[in-house]
């Protein structure tokens, strides 16, 4: 309620930016984005509330020529665009140039707060959908860790179980081999704005809601669109636009960590929290050495 009231009171406009389909063969991400957008523009009360508080900026297809030609990973010139974000050619890789310019336009706008950048992909071997997550710049900033972890936690609440999202599979990733990816490059550009950057990896094996078991034959458009709608509800929860006790508990962790960082709690209470976060990402249930596995 406090977050919603603050937005309604005339604070900076919240902005969420999403990009998709830099790899043409990763079609599940497009079906997921379709479900996300269908919900977002619907008359559902939560969608209406979300549009009133947040602007969503969407780049639905970063590699249109690669998609047109039926390529799996590259553009029509054979370039893996998700390794070309650092210095894209203004002639040959215009979509990357313009997407970076668009992100900077919002980051530099004094009237908006670009909070999220999410680049959507699909994963050919993982049996769960998950997020690669940019770690905070200051590894000792407990509030930043909690804030960055909030979206994965909320997606675990809304997209887990039958929809196939796994919090335990999410990875804080600084793998040098991914230095040229959208998440990493845009994350560095937007670091002064505090934008949280993620790569969404949709599993090719996501089952539809009525199935419990993983199978290559149970993934379909409906399952991915359902995931997209559930992801939209995660933003509803992040911005406090509906009553859900468990989601509110996730956001309360962020608020408590922020209050601690601002000195409203004792120094002795801060030290264990910082140690907990810095020594291994126990918040996601996996080791600190997570480096990123397969290519994104």
mmCIF file of N, CA, C and O in Angstrom, residues 16-19 29 32 36 115-123 126-135 145-160 163-175 178 181 183-184 196-203 206 227-228 230-232 234-235 238 250 281 283-287 290-296:
data_model
loop_
_atom_site.group_PDB
_atom_site.id
_atom_site.type_symbol
_atom_site.label_atom_id
_atom_site.label_comp_id
_atom_site.label_asym_id
_atom_site.label_seq_id
_atom_site.Cartn_x
_atom_site.Cartn_y
_atom_site.Cartn_z
ATOM 1 N N UNK A 16 9.727 -0.267 -16.507
ATOM 2 C CA UNK A 16 10.260 -1.616 -16.670
ATOM 3 C C UNK A 16 10.515 -1.831 -18.155
ATOM 4 O O UNK A 16 9.622 -1.616 -18.980
ATOM 5 N N UNK A 17 11.727 -2.238 -18.520
ATOM 6 C CA UNK A 17 12.091 -2.435 -19.918
ATOM 7 C C UNK A 17 12.348 -3.910 -20.170
ATOM 8 O O UNK A 17 13.057 -4.575 -19.397
ATOM 9 N N UNK A 18 11.749 -4.447 -21.241
ATOM 10 C CA UNK A 18 11.927 -5.835 -21.605
ATOM 11 C C UNK A 18 12.358 -5.936 -23.064
ATOM 12 O O UNK A 18 11.839 -5.202 -23.916
ATOM 13 N N UNK A 19 13.286 -6.847 -23.353
ATOM 14 C CA UNK A 19 13.673 -7.137 -24.726
ATOM 15 C C UNK A 19 13.576 -8.642 -24.950
ATOM 16 O O UNK A 19 13.569 -9.428 -23.999
ATOM 17 N N UNK A 29 10.401 -17.639 -25.554
ATOM 18 C CA UNK A 29 10.397 -16.305 -24.927
ATOM 19 C C UNK A 29 9.359 -15.400 -25.583
ATOM 20 O O UNK A 29 8.754 -14.546 -24.911
ATOM 21 N N UNK A 32 6.003 -16.315 -24.169
ATOM 22 C CA UNK A 32 5.933 -15.784 -22.799
ATOM 23 C C UNK A 32 5.629 -14.290 -22.818
ATOM 24 O O UNK A 32 4.764 -13.811 -22.067
ATOM 25 N N UNK A 36 2.450 -12.079 -21.299
ATOM 26 C CA UNK A 36 2.715 -10.920 -20.448
ATOM 27 C C UNK A 36 1.966 -9.699 -20.968
ATOM 28 O O UNK A 36 1.267 -9.000 -20.218
ATOM 29 N N UNK A 115 13.633 0.898 -13.289
ATOM 30 C CA UNK A 115 13.953 -0.047 -12.222
ATOM 31 C C UNK A 115 14.425 -1.403 -12.730
ATOM 32 O O UNK A 115 15.241 -2.055 -12.082
ATOM 33 N N UNK A 116 13.896 -1.852 -13.882
ATOM 34 C CA UNK A 116 14.197 -3.198 -14.362
ATOM 35 C C UNK A 116 14.575 -3.187 -15.838
ATOM 36 O O UNK A 116 13.977 -2.447 -16.639
ATOM 37 N N UNK A 117 15.536 -4.028 -16.192
ATOM 38 C CA UNK A 117 15.801 -4.391 -17.585
ATOM 39 C C UNK A 117 15.850 -5.911 -17.628
ATOM 40 O O UNK A 117 16.648 -6.532 -16.916
ATOM 41 N N UNK A 118 14.993 -6.516 -18.461
ATOM 42 C CA UNK A 118 14.921 -7.980 -18.562
ATOM 43 C C UNK A 118 15.032 -8.376 -20.020
ATOM 44 O O UNK A 118 14.237 -7.932 -20.861
ATOM 45 N N UNK A 119 16.024 -9.204 -20.329
ATOM 46 C CA UNK A 119 16.222 -9.713 -21.680
ATOM 47 C C UNK A 119 15.764 -11.165 -21.694
ATOM 48 O O UNK A 119 16.308 -12.003 -20.968
ATOM 49 N N UNK A 120 14.751 -11.480 -22.511
ATOM 50 C CA UNK A 120 14.113 -12.800 -22.489
ATOM 51 C C UNK A 120 14.735 -13.741 -23.519
ATOM 52 O O UNK A 120 14.920 -13.386 -24.684
ATOM 53 N N UNK A 121 15.042 -14.947 -23.071
ATOM 54 C CA UNK A 121 15.646 -16.004 -23.880
ATOM 55 C C UNK A 121 14.892 -17.308 -23.633
ATOM 56 O O UNK A 121 13.896 -17.341 -22.918
ATOM 57 N N UNK A 122 15.414 -18.397 -24.221
ATOM 58 C CA UNK A 122 14.940 -19.744 -23.898
ATOM 59 C C UNK A 122 16.144 -20.660 -23.786
ATOM 60 O O UNK A 122 17.178 -20.436 -24.424
ATOM 61 N N UNK A 123 16.011 -21.688 -22.955
ATOM 62 C CA UNK A 123 17.131 -22.570 -22.617
ATOM 63 C C UNK A 123 16.836 -23.976 -23.132
ATOM 64 O O UNK A 123 15.780 -24.534 -22.859
ATOM 65 N N UNK A 126 17.881 -26.823 -19.742
ATOM 66 C CA UNK A 126 17.338 -26.720 -18.392
ATOM 67 C C UNK A 126 15.882 -27.173 -18.371
ATOM 68 O O UNK A 126 15.084 -26.797 -19.225
ATOM 69 N N UNK A 127 15.542 -27.977 -17.366
ATOM 70 C CA UNK A 127 14.160 -28.419 -17.212
ATOM 71 C C UNK A 127 13.320 -27.418 -16.416
ATOM 72 O O UNK A 127 12.126 -27.612 -16.244
ATOM 73 N N UNK A 128 13.959 -26.354 -15.938
ATOM 74 C CA UNK A 128 13.248 -25.283 -15.247
ATOM 75 C C UNK A 128 13.560 -23.956 -15.908
ATOM 76 O O UNK A 128 14.651 -23.753 -16.447
ATOM 77 N N UNK A 129 12.605 -23.053 -15.868
ATOM 78 C CA UNK A 129 12.862 -21.672 -16.269
ATOM 79 C C UNK A 129 13.493 -20.950 -15.094
ATOM 80 O O UNK A 129 13.209 -21.254 -13.936
ATOM 81 N N UNK A 130 14.361 -19.972 -15.387
ATOM 82 C CA UNK A 130 15.093 -19.307 -14.305
ATOM 83 C C UNK A 130 15.606 -17.964 -14.780
ATOM 84 O O UNK A 130 15.442 -17.584 -15.945
ATOM 85 N N UNK A 131 16.258 -17.242 -13.877
ATOM 86 C CA UNK A 131 16.840 -15.933 -14.164
ATOM 87 C C UNK A 131 18.337 -15.934 -13.920
ATOM 88 O O UNK A 131 18.803 -16.444 -12.893
ATOM 89 N N UNK A 132 19.095 -15.377 -14.870
ATOM 90 C CA UNK A 132 20.441 -14.910 -14.569
ATOM 91 C C UNK A 132 20.293 -13.504 -14.007
ATOM 92 O O UNK A 132 19.540 -12.685 -14.549
ATOM 93 N N UNK A 133 21.024 -13.201 -12.939
ATOM 94 C CA UNK A 133 20.840 -11.950 -12.210
ATOM 95 C C UNK A 133 22.174 -11.219 -12.084
ATOM 96 O O UNK A 133 23.178 -11.814 -11.700
ATOM 97 N N UNK A 134 22.187 -9.932 -12.410
ATOM 98 C CA UNK A 134 23.384 -9.132 -12.168
ATOM 99 C C UNK A 134 23.546 -8.894 -10.672
ATOM 100 O O UNK A 134 22.625 -8.369 -10.029
ATOM 101 N N UNK A 135 24.690 -9.241 -10.086
ATOM 102 C CA UNK A 135 24.905 -8.948 -8.670
ATOM 103 C C UNK A 135 24.984 -7.438 -8.449
ATOM 104 O O UNK A 135 25.356 -6.687 -9.358
ATOM 105 N N UNK A 145 21.150 -6.391 -2.358
ATOM 106 C CA UNK A 145 20.970 -7.825 -2.591
ATOM 107 C C UNK A 145 19.500 -8.208 -2.433
ATOM 108 O O UNK A 145 18.937 -8.934 -3.257
ATOM 109 N N UNK A 146 18.880 -7.741 -1.373
ATOM 110 C CA UNK A 146 17.477 -8.097 -1.130
ATOM 111 C C UNK A 146 16.564 -7.523 -2.219
ATOM 112 O O UNK A 146 15.634 -8.187 -2.670
ATOM 113 N N UNK A 147 16.840 -6.307 -2.621
ATOM 114 C CA UNK A 147 16.025 -5.678 -3.672
ATOM 115 C C UNK A 147 16.160 -6.450 -4.984
ATOM 116 O O UNK A 147 15.165 -6.704 -5.677
ATOM 117 N N UNK A 148 17.381 -6.851 -5.328
ATOM 118 C CA UNK A 148 17.613 -7.576 -6.569
ATOM 119 C C UNK A 148 16.994 -8.971 -6.525
ATOM 120 O O UNK A 148 16.547 -9.496 -7.551
ATOM 121 N N UNK A 149 16.957 -9.577 -5.345
ATOM 122 C CA UNK A 149 16.401 -10.918 -5.195
ATOM 123 C C UNK A 149 14.881 -10.935 -5.141
ATOM 124 O O UNK A 149 14.267 -11.998 -5.257
ATOM 125 N N UNK A 150 14.258 -9.772 -4.979
ATOM 126 C CA UNK A 150 12.800 -9.738 -4.786
ATOM 127 C C UNK A 150 12.045 -10.274 -6.002
ATOM 128 O O UNK A 150 11.109 -11.069 -5.865
ATOM 129 N N UNK A 151 12.423 -9.848 -7.221
ATOM 130 C CA UNK A 151 11.686 -10.316 -8.401
ATOM 131 C C UNK A 151 11.796 -11.827 -8.577
ATOM 132 O O UNK A 151 10.769 -12.485 -8.800
ATOM 133 N N UNK A 152 12.999 -12.432 -8.480
ATOM 134 C CA UNK A 152 13.036 -13.895 -8.554
ATOM 135 C C UNK A 152 12.168 -14.567 -7.505
ATOM 136 O O UNK A 152 11.505 -15.568 -7.790
ATOM 137 N N UNK A 153 12.171 -14.043 -6.299
ATOM 138 C CA UNK A 153 11.335 -14.641 -5.251
ATOM 139 C C UNK A 153 9.848 -14.532 -5.591
ATOM 140 O O UNK A 153 9.066 -15.463 -5.370
ATOM 141 N N UNK A 154 9.441 -13.372 -6.097
ATOM 142 C CA UNK A 154 8.032 -13.193 -6.455
ATOM 143 C C UNK A 154 7.647 -14.069 -7.648
ATOM 144 O O UNK A 154 6.538 -14.610 -7.700
ATOM 145 N N UNK A 155 8.554 -14.221 -8.604
ATOM 146 C CA UNK A 155 8.272 -15.111 -9.726
ATOM 147 C C UNK A 155 8.184 -16.564 -9.271
ATOM 148 O O UNK A 155 7.408 -17.351 -9.817
ATOM 149 N N UNK A 156 8.952 -16.918 -8.259
ATOM 150 C CA UNK A 156 8.834 -18.269 -7.700
ATOM 151 C C UNK A 156 7.447 -18.470 -7.096
ATOM 152 O O UNK A 156 6.879 -19.559 -7.180
ATOM 153 N N UNK A 157 6.906 -17.408 -6.504
ATOM 154 C CA UNK A 157 5.553 -17.483 -5.951
ATOM 155 C C UNK A 157 4.504 -17.614 -7.058
ATOM 156 O O UNK A 157 3.562 -18.395 -6.940
ATOM 157 N N UNK A 158 4.672 -16.876 -8.145
ATOM 158 C CA UNK A 158 3.630 -16.807 -9.166
ATOM 159 C C UNK A 158 3.850 -17.740 -10.357
ATOM 160 O O UNK A 158 2.879 -18.187 -10.978
ATOM 161 N N UNK A 159 5.100 -18.024 -10.683
ATOM 162 C CA UNK A 159 5.424 -18.806 -11.885
ATOM 163 C C UNK A 159 6.001 -20.173 -11.562
ATOM 164 O O UNK A 159 6.355 -20.922 -12.483
ATOM 165 N N UNK A 160 6.148 -20.488 -10.285
ATOM 166 C CA UNK A 160 6.715 -21.773 -9.911
ATOM 167 C C UNK A 160 5.699 -22.892 -10.081
ATOM 168 O O UNK A 160 4.750 -22.800 -10.852
ATOM 169 N N UNK A 163 4.021 -24.037 -13.500
ATOM 170 C CA UNK A 163 4.525 -23.229 -14.611
ATOM 171 C C UNK A 163 6.036 -23.355 -14.796
ATOM 172 O O UNK A 163 6.582 -22.828 -15.756
ATOM 173 N N UNK A 164 6.712 -24.015 -13.882
ATOM 174 C CA UNK A 164 8.071 -24.446 -14.147
ATOM 175 C C UNK A 164 9.203 -23.508 -13.795
ATOM 176 O O UNK A 164 10.351 -23.766 -14.164
ATOM 177 N N UNK A 165 8.950 -22.416 -13.076
ATOM 178 C CA UNK A 165 10.045 -21.533 -12.673
ATOM 179 C C UNK A 165 10.701 -22.086 -11.413
ATOM 180 O O UNK A 165 10.030 -22.569 -10.503
ATOM 181 N N UNK A 166 12.035 -22.011 -11.357
ATOM 182 C CA UNK A 166 12.768 -22.518 -10.198
ATOM 183 C C UNK A 166 13.638 -21.428 -9.599
ATOM 184 O O UNK A 166 14.571 -20.945 -10.250
ATOM 185 N N UNK A 167 13.369 -21.067 -8.362
ATOM 186 C CA UNK A 167 14.200 -20.090 -7.659
ATOM 187 C C UNK A 167 15.598 -20.648 -7.433
ATOM 188 O O UNK A 167 16.595 -19.938 -7.560
ATOM 189 N N UNK A 168 15.683 -21.941 -7.128
ATOM 190 C CA UNK A 168 16.974 -22.562 -6.859
ATOM 191 C C UNK A 168 17.870 -22.584 -8.088
ATOM 192 O O UNK A 168 19.095 -22.659 -7.968
ATOM 193 N N UNK A 169 17.279 -22.503 -9.280
ATOM 194 C CA UNK A 169 18.074 -22.503 -10.512
ATOM 195 C C UNK A 169 18.553 -21.106 -10.888
ATOM 196 O O UNK A 169 19.395 -20.962 -11.787
ATOM 197 N N UNK A 170 18.032 -20.060 -10.240
ATOM 198 C CA UNK A 170 18.457 -18.688 -10.546
ATOM 199 C C UNK A 170 19.909 -18.489 -10.131
ATOM 200 O O UNK A 170 20.377 -19.075 -9.160
ATOM 201 N N UNK A 171 20.611 -17.656 -10.874
ATOM 202 C CA UNK A 171 22.047 -17.503 -10.657
ATOM 203 C C UNK A 171 22.448 -16.033 -10.669
ATOM 204 O O UNK A 171 22.172 -15.327 -11.633
ATOM 205 N N UNK A 172 23.095 -15.575 -9.614
ATOM 206 C CA UNK A 172 23.839 -14.320 -9.685
ATOM 207 C C UNK A 172 25.054 -14.603 -10.551
ATOM 208 O O UNK A 172 25.886 -15.433 -10.204
ATOM 209 N N UNK A 173 25.153 -13.932 -11.685
ATOM 210 C CA UNK A 173 26.125 -14.347 -12.690
ATOM 211 C C UNK A 173 27.026 -13.198 -13.131
ATOM 212 O O UNK A 173 26.542 -12.190 -13.661
ATOM 213 N N UNK A 174 28.351 -13.384 -12.904
ATOM 214 C CA UNK A 174 29.358 -12.434 -13.395
ATOM 215 C C UNK A 174 30.356 -13.149 -14.303
ATOM 216 O O UNK A 174 31.505 -12.733 -14.420
ATOM 217 N N UNK A 175 29.929 -14.217 -14.936
ATOM 218 C CA UNK A 175 30.789 -15.030 -15.792
ATOM 219 C C UNK A 175 31.413 -14.170 -16.891
ATOM 220 O O UNK A 175 30.698 -13.528 -17.659
ATOM 221 N N UNK A 178 30.141 -14.110 -20.509
ATOM 222 C CA UNK A 178 28.883 -13.434 -20.820
ATOM 223 C C UNK A 178 29.016 -11.914 -20.785
ATOM 224 O O UNK A 178 28.027 -11.196 -20.708
ATOM 225 N N UNK A 181 26.877 -9.791 -23.256
ATOM 226 C CA UNK A 181 25.433 -10.012 -23.323
ATOM 227 C C UNK A 181 24.656 -8.745 -22.970
ATOM 228 O O UNK A 181 25.191 -7.814 -22.360
ATOM 229 N N UNK A 183 22.269 -8.300 -20.755
ATOM 230 C CA UNK A 183 22.148 -8.096 -19.308
ATOM 231 C C UNK A 183 23.391 -7.431 -18.731
ATOM 232 O O UNK A 183 23.293 -6.504 -17.924
ATOM 233 N N UNK A 184 24.559 -7.903 -19.151
ATOM 234 C CA UNK A 184 25.801 -7.386 -18.574
ATOM 235 C C UNK A 184 26.124 -5.989 -19.087
ATOM 236 O O UNK A 184 26.477 -5.085 -18.307
ATOM 237 N N UNK A 196 17.997 -2.770 -12.030
ATOM 238 C CA UNK A 196 18.236 -4.195 -11.818
ATOM 239 C C UNK A 196 18.084 -4.918 -13.155
ATOM 240 O O UNK A 196 17.073 -4.750 -13.837
ATOM 241 N N UNK A 197 19.088 -5.726 -13.517
ATOM 242 C CA UNK A 197 19.122 -6.345 -14.840
ATOM 243 C C UNK A 197 19.136 -7.870 -14.734
ATOM 244 O O UNK A 197 19.868 -8.436 -13.927
ATOM 245 N N UNK A 198 18.350 -8.491 -15.599
ATOM 246 C CA UNK A 198 18.164 -9.941 -15.564
ATOM 247 C C UNK A 198 18.132 -10.508 -16.985
ATOM 248 O O UNK A 198 17.746 -9.816 -17.929
ATOM 249 N N UNK A 199 18.504 -11.766 -17.114
ATOM 250 C CA UNK A 199 18.204 -12.559 -18.300
ATOM 251 C C UNK A 199 17.181 -13.603 -17.895
ATOM 252 O O UNK A 199 17.435 -14.403 -16.973
ATOM 253 N N UNK A 200 16.019 -13.600 -18.539
ATOM 254 C CA UNK A 200 15.014 -14.627 -18.294
ATOM 255 C C UNK A 200 15.280 -15.783 -19.246
ATOM 256 O O UNK A 200 15.328 -15.590 -20.465
ATOM 257 N N UNK A 201 15.474 -16.970 -18.708
ATOM 258 C CA UNK A 201 15.677 -18.173 -19.505
ATOM 259 C C UNK A 201 14.450 -19.071 -19.374
ATOM 260 O O UNK A 201 14.219 -19.681 -18.335
ATOM 261 N N UNK A 202 13.662 -19.125 -20.431
ATOM 262 C CA UNK A 202 12.490 -19.992 -20.453
ATOM 263 C C UNK A 202 12.903 -21.393 -20.893
ATOM 264 O O UNK A 202 13.538 -21.569 -21.922
ATOM 265 N N UNK A 203 12.541 -22.397 -20.107
ATOM 266 C CA UNK A 203 12.853 -23.769 -20.472
ATOM 267 C C UNK A 203 12.038 -24.189 -21.692
ATOM 268 O O UNK A 203 10.859 -23.857 -21.819
ATOM 269 N N UNK A 206 8.862 -26.571 -20.511
ATOM 270 C CA UNK A 206 7.851 -26.143 -19.548
ATOM 271 C C UNK A 206 6.532 -26.873 -19.806
ATOM 272 O O UNK A 206 6.008 -26.835 -20.916
ATOM 273 N N UNK A 227 2.717 -18.493 -18.207
ATOM 274 C CA UNK A 227 3.890 -18.024 -17.468
ATOM 275 C C UNK A 227 4.002 -16.511 -17.593
ATOM 276 O O UNK A 227 4.274 -15.813 -16.604
ATOM 277 N N UNK A 228 3.797 -15.983 -18.801
ATOM 278 C CA UNK A 228 3.889 -14.539 -18.998
ATOM 279 C C UNK A 228 2.882 -13.777 -18.159
ATOM 280 O O UNK A 228 3.199 -12.735 -17.576
ATOM 281 N N UNK A 230 1.600 -14.810 -15.348
ATOM 282 C CA UNK A 230 2.035 -14.926 -13.952
ATOM 283 C C UNK A 230 3.219 -14.005 -13.663
ATOM 284 O O UNK A 230 3.328 -13.451 -12.560
ATOM 285 N N UNK A 231 4.095 -13.817 -14.650
ATOM 286 C CA UNK A 231 5.210 -12.888 -14.462
ATOM 287 C C UNK A 231 4.693 -11.463 -14.289
ATOM 288 O O UNK A 231 5.220 -10.691 -13.475
ATOM 289 N N UNK A 232 3.645 -11.113 -15.040
ATOM 290 C CA UNK A 232 3.050 -9.785 -14.872
ATOM 291 C C UNK A 232 2.511 -9.607 -13.452
ATOM 292 O O UNK A 232 2.647 -8.529 -12.859
ATOM 293 N N UNK A 234 3.763 -10.856 -10.879
ATOM 294 C CA UNK A 234 4.921 -10.636 -10.006
ATOM 295 C C UNK A 234 5.242 -9.152 -9.901
ATOM 296 O O UNK A 234 5.653 -8.665 -8.843
ATOM 297 N N UNK A 235 5.037 -8.412 -10.998
ATOM 298 C CA UNK A 235 5.230 -6.960 -10.933
ATOM 299 C C UNK A 235 4.089 -6.291 -10.167
ATOM 300 O O UNK A 235 4.305 -5.292 -9.484
ATOM 301 N N UNK A 238 5.276 -6.736 -6.760
ATOM 302 C CA UNK A 238 6.446 -5.914 -6.454
ATOM 303 C C UNK A 238 6.036 -4.488 -6.127
ATOM 304 O O UNK A 238 6.596 -3.865 -5.210
ATOM 305 N N UNK A 250 7.868 -11.013 1.044
ATOM 306 C CA UNK A 250 9.063 -10.848 0.210
ATOM 307 C C UNK A 250 9.477 -9.384 0.181
ATOM 308 O O UNK A 250 10.649 -9.045 0.369
ATOM 309 N N UNK A 281 24.970 -16.483 -1.419
ATOM 310 C CA UNK A 281 23.671 -16.440 -2.071
ATOM 311 C C UNK A 281 22.714 -17.488 -1.527
ATOM 312 O O UNK A 281 22.018 -18.163 -2.281
ATOM 313 N N UNK A 283 20.146 -16.983 -0.287
ATOM 314 C CA UNK A 283 18.786 -16.527 -0.602
ATOM 315 C C UNK A 283 18.193 -17.300 -1.777
ATOM 316 O O UNK A 283 16.999 -17.436 -1.906
ATOM 317 N N UNK A 284 19.032 -17.821 -2.675
ATOM 318 C CA UNK A 284 18.527 -18.588 -3.811
ATOM 319 C C UNK A 284 18.747 -20.086 -3.640
ATOM 320 O O UNK A 284 18.342 -20.862 -4.485
ATOM 321 N N UNK A 285 19.471 -20.491 -2.602
ATOM 322 C CA UNK A 285 19.631 -21.907 -2.364
ATOM 323 C C UNK A 285 20.707 -22.565 -3.207
ATOM 324 O O UNK A 285 20.642 -23.762 -3.477
ATOM 325 N N UNK A 286 21.722 -21.806 -3.642
ATOM 326 C CA UNK A 286 22.822 -22.419 -4.384
ATOM 327 C C UNK A 286 24.119 -21.708 -4.027
ATOM 328 O O UNK A 286 24.108 -20.662 -3.400
ATOM 329 N N UNK A 287 25.251 -22.267 -4.455
ATOM 330 C CA UNK A 287 26.551 -21.749 -4.065
ATOM 331 C C UNK A 287 26.914 -20.446 -4.732
ATOM 332 O O UNK A 287 26.399 -20.107 -5.798
ATOM 333 N N UNK A 290 28.215 -19.834 -8.699
ATOM 334 C CA UNK A 290 27.390 -19.979 -9.890
ATOM 335 C C UNK A 290 27.906 -19.069 -10.991
ATOM 336 O O UNK A 290 27.963 -17.869 -10.842
ATOM 337 N N UNK A 291 28.289 -19.672 -12.140
ATOM 338 C CA UNK A 291 28.926 -18.911 -13.178
ATOM 339 C C UNK A 291 28.124 -18.777 -14.444
ATOM 340 O O UNK A 291 28.503 -18.075 -15.344
ATOM 341 N N UNK A 292 27.029 -19.496 -14.582
ATOM 342 C CA UNK A 292 26.189 -19.262 -15.732
ATOM 343 C C UNK A 292 25.940 -20.451 -16.621
ATOM 344 O O UNK A 292 25.099 -20.398 -17.488
ATOM 345 N N UNK A 293 26.676 -21.570 -16.474
ATOM 346 C CA UNK A 293 26.347 -22.763 -17.222
ATOM 347 C C UNK A 293 26.351 -22.539 -18.716
ATOM 348 O O UNK A 293 27.317 -22.051 -19.294
ATOM 349 N N UNK A 294 25.260 -22.882 -19.353
ATOM 350 C CA UNK A 294 25.179 -22.816 -20.808
ATOM 351 C C UNK A 294 25.062 -21.383 -21.299
ATOM 352 O O UNK A 294 24.714 -20.478 -20.565
ATOM 353 N N UNK A 295 25.312 -21.216 -22.586
ATOM 354 C CA UNK A 295 25.276 -19.884 -23.190
ATOM 355 C C UNK A 295 23.876 -19.315 -23.176
ATOM 356 O O UNK A 295 22.895 -20.034 -23.289
ATOM 357 N N UNK A 296 23.801 -17.977 -23.040
ATOM 358 C CA UNK A 296 22.523 -17.285 -23.102
ATOM 359 C C UNK A 296 22.556 -16.320 -24.264
ATOM 360 O O UNK A 296 23.600 -15.912 -24.706
#
